[in-house]
CSV table of C-alpha atoms in Angstrom, one decimal:
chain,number,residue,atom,x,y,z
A,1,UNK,CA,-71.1,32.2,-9.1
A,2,UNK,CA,-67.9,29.9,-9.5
A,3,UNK,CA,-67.9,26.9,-10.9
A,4,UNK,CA,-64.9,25.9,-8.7
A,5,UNK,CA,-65.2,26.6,-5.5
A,6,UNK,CA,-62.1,25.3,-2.8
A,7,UNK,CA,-61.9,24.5,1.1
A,8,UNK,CA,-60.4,25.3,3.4
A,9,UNK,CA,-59.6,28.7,2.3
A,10,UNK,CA,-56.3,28.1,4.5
A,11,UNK,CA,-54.6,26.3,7.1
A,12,UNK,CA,-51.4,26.0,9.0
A,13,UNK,CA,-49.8,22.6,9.6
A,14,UNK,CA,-46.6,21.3,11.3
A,15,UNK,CA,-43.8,20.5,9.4
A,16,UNK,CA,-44.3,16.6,8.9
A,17,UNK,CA,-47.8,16.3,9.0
A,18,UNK,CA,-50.5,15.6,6.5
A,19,UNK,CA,-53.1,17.2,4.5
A,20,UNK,CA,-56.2,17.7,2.5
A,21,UNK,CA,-57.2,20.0,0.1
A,22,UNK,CA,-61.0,20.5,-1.0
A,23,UNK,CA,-62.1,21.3,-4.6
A,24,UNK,CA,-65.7,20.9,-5.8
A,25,UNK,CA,-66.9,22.1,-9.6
A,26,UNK,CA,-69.8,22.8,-11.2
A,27,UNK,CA,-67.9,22.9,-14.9
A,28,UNK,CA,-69.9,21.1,-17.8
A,29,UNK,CA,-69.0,19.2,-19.9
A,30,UNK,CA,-66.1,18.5,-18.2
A,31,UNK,CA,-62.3,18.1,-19.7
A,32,UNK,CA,-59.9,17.6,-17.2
A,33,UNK,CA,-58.9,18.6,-13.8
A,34,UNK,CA,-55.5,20.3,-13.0
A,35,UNK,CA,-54.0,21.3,-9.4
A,36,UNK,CA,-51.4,23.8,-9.3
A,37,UNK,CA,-49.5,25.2,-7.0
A,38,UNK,CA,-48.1,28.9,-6.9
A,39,UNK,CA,-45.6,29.7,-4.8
A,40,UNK,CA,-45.5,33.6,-3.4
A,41,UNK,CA,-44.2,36.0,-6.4
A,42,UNK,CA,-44.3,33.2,-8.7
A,43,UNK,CA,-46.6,32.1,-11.6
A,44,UNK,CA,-48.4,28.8,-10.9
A,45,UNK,CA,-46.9,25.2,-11.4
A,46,UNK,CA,-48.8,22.6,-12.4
A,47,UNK,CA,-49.1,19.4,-10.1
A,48,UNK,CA,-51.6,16.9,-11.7
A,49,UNK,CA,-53.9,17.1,-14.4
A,50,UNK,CA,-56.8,14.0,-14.6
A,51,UNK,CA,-59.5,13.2,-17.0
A,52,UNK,CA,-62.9,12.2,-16.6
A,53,UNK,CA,-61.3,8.5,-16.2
A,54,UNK,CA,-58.8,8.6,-13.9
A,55,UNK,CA,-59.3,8.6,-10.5
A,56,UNK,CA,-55.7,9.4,-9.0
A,57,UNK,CA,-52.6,11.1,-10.3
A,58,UNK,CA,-50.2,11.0,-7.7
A,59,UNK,CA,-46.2,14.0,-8.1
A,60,UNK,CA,-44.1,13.1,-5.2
A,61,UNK,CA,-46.0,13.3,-1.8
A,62,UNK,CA,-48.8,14.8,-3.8
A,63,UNK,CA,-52.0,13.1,-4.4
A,64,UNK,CA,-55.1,14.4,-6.0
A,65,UNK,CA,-57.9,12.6,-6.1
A,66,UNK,CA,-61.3,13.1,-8.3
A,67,UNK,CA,-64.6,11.7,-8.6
A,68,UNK,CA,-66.3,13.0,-11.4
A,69,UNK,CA,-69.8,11.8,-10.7
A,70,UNK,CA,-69.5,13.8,-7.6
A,71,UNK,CA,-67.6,16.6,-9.0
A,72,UNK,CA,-65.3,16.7,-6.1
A,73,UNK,CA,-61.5,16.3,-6.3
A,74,UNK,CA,-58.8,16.3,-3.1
A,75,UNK,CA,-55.5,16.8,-2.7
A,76,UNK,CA,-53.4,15.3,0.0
A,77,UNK,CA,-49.5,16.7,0.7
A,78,UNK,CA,-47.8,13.7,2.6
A,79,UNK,CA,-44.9,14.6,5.0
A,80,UNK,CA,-45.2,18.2,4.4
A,81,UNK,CA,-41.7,20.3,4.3
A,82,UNK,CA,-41.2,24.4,4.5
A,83,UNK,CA,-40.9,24.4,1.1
A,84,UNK,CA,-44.9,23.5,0.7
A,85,UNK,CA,-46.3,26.8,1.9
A,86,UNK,CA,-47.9,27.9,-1.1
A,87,UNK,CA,-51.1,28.3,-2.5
A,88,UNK,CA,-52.7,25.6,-4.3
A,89,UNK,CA,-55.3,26.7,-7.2
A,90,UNK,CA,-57.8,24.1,-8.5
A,91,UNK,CA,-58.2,24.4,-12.3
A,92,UNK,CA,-61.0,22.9,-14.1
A,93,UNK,CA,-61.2,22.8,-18.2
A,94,UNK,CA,-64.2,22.7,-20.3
A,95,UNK,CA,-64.9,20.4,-22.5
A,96,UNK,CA,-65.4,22.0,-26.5
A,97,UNK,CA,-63.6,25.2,-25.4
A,98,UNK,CA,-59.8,24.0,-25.9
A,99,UNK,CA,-57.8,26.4,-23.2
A,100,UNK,CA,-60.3,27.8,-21.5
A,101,UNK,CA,-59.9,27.4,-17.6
A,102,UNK,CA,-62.0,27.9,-14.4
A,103,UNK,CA,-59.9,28.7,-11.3
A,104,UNK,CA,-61.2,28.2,-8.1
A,105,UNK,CA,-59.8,30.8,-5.4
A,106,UNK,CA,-56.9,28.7,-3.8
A,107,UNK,CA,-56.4,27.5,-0.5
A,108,UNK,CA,-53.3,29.3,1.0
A,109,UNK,CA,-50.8,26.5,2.9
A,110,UNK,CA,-48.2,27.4,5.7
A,111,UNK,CA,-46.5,25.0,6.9
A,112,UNK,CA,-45.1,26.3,10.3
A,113,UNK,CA,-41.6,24.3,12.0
B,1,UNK,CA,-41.3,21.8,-20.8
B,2,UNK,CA,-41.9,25.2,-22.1
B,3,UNK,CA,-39.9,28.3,-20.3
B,4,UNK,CA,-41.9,31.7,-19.8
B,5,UNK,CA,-39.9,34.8,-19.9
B,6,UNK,CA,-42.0,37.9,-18.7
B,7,UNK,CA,-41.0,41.2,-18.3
B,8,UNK,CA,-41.0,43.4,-16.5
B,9,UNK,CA,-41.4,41.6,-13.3
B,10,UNK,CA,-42.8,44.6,-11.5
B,11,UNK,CA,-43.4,48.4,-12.1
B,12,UNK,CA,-44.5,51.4,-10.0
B,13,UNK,CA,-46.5,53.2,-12.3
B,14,UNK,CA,-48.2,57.1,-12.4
B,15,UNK,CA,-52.1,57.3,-12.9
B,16,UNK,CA,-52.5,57.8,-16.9
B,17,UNK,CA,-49.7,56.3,-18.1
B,18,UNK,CA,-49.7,52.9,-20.0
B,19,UNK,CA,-47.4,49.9,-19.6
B,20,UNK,CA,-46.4,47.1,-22.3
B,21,UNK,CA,-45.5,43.9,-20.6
B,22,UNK,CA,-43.8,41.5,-22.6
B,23,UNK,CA,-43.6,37.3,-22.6
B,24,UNK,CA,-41.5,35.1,-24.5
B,25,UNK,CA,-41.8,31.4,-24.9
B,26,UNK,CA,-39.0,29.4,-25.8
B,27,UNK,CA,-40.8,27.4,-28.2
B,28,UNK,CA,-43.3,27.7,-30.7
B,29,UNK,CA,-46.9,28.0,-29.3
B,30,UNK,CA,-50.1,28.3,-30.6
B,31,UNK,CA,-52.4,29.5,-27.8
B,32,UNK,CA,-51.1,32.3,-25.6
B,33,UNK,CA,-53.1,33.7,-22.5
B,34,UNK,CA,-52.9,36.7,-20.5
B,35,UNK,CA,-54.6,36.4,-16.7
B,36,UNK,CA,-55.1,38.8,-14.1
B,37,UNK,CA,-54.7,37.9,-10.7
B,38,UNK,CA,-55.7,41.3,-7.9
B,39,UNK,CA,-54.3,40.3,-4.4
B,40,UNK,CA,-55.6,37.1,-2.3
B,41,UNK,CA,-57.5,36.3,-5.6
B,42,UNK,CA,-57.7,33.9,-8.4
B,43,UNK,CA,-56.9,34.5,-11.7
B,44,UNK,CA,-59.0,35.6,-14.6
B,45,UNK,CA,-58.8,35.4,-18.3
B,46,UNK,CA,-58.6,38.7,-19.9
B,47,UNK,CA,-57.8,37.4,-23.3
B,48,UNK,CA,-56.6,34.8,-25.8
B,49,UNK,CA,-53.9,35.3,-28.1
B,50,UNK,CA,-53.4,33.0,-31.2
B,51,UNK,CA,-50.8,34.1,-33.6
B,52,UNK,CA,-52.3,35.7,-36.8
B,53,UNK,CA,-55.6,36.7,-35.4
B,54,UNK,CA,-57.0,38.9,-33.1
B,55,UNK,CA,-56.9,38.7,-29.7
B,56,UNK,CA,-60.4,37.1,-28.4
B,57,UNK,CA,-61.0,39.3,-24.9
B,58,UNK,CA,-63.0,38.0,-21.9
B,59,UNK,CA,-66.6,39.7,-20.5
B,60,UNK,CA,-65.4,42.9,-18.6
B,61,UNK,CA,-61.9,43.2,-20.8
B,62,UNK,CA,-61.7,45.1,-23.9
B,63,UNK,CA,-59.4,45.9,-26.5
B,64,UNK,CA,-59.0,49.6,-26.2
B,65,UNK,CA,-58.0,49.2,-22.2
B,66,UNK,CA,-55.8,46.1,-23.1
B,67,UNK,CA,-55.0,45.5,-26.5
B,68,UNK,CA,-52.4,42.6,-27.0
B,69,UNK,CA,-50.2,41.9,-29.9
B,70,UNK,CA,-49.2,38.1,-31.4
B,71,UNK,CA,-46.1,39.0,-34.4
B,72,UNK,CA,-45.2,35.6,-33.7
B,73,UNK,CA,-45.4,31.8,-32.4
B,74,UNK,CA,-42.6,32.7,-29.2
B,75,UNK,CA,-43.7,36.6,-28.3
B,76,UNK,CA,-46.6,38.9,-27.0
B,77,UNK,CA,-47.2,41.5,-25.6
B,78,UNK,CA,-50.0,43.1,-23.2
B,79,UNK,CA,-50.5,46.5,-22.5
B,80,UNK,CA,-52.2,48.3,-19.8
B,81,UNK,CA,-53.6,51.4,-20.9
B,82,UNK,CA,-54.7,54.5,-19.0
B,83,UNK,CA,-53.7,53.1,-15.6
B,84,UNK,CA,-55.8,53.9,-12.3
B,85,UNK,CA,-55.0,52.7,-9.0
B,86,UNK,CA,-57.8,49.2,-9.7
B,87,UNK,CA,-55.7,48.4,-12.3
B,88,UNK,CA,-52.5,47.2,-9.8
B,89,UNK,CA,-52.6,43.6,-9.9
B,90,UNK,CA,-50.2,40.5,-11.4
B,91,UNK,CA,-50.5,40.2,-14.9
B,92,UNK,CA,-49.5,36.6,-15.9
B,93,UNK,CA,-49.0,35.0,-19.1
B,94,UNK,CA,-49.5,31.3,-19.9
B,95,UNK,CA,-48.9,29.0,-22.7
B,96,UNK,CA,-51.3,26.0,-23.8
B,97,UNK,CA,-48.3,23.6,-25.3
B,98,UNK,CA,-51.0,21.4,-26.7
B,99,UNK,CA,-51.0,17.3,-26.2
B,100,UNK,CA,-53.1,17.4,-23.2
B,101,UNK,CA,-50.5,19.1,-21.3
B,102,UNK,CA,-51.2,21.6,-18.7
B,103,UNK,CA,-51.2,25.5,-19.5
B,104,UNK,CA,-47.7,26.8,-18.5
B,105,UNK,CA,-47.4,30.2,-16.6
B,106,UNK,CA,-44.6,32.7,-16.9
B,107,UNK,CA,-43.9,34.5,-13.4
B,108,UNK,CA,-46.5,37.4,-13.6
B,109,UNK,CA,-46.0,41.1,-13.7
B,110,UNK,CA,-46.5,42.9,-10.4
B,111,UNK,CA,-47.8,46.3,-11.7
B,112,UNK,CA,-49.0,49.2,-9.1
B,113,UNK,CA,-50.3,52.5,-9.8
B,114,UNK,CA,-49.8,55.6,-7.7
């Protein structure tokens, strides 16, 4: 089973709207979240990347959020443009196994004119 | 940041045959990974690469299928050996630049066998 799992697996929004991303974990111990984001034929960029203490990281009109007693984490893309449509991978690292990542499956964004 | 060079970027490849792809870093790195990612999926670790030692493969990946080489702190290499058709997927390599920075990803290899 995965140890990330993220919702929706895709959506379409107008350009200029808002979103949210899902990403729930199972990962123990826990290190550090990361979003990414990978754009079609591209690797993946890297967003945010939170520790167990942090509770926001905001890049621009994105805003990830994470509570890590829940294990859940959001992202929210403010005033999305075009150039958003992507898909956006939640990455979770374990603790005491330096580099090692869990992926979750992505949620694929198009962001439709 | 660290830059990811990979190459090739995409092949077309006959059953059989066996393909090196290549990824240069343009700094020294430690911790090198090489990821597969099949279509609509995530990725998946197939194996670490830390210069002077062997590669450390992932449950399901082994050495003979997809050894790796580490000469040095800026290059590896991957290669795909005795290709089928489940084989076509993007290879991706990625970096760990250390400091509690995210792992950087080169661009992927787009590899599909015939």
């Amino acid at each position: 089973k995965n140890q990330v799992e993220q919702s929706p697996q895709s959506l379409i929004i107008l350009e200029g709207k808002n979103c949210t991303l899902q990403c729930n974990y199972t990962v123990s111990p826990f290190s550090n979240l990361r979003w990414y984001k990978q754009d079609t034929g591209r690797g993946p960029v890297s967003l945010t990347i939170m520790t167990f203490s942090e509770n926001t990281k905001s890049n621009g009109r994105y805003t990830a959020t994470l509570d890590a007693d829940t294990k859940q984490s959001s992202l929210h893309i403010t005033a999305s443009q075009l150039s958003d449509s992507a898909s956006y991978i939640c990455v979770v690292s374990e603790a005491d196994s330096w580099g090692k990542l869990q992926f979750g499956a992505g949620t694929q964004v198009v962001v439709t004119p | 940041s660290a830059v990811i060079s990979q190459k090739p970027s995409r092949d077309i490849c006959q059953r059989g045959t066996s393909l090196t792809i290549q990824c240069q870093v343009d700094s020294q790195v430690t911790m090198m990974f090489w990821y597969r990612q099949q279509p609509g999926q995530s990725l998946t670790l197939i194996a670490t690469a830390n210069q002077g030692s062997e590669a450390t493969y992932e449950s399901g990946f082994v050495i003979d299928k997809f050894p790796i080489s580490r000469p040095n702190l800026t290059f590896s290499t991957l290669t795909v050996s005795n290709m089928s058709p489940e084989d076509s997927s993007i290879y991706l390599c990625s970096v760990d630049p250390g400091l509690g920075q995210p792992q950087h990803f080169g661009d992927g290899t787009r590899l599909s066998i015939l």
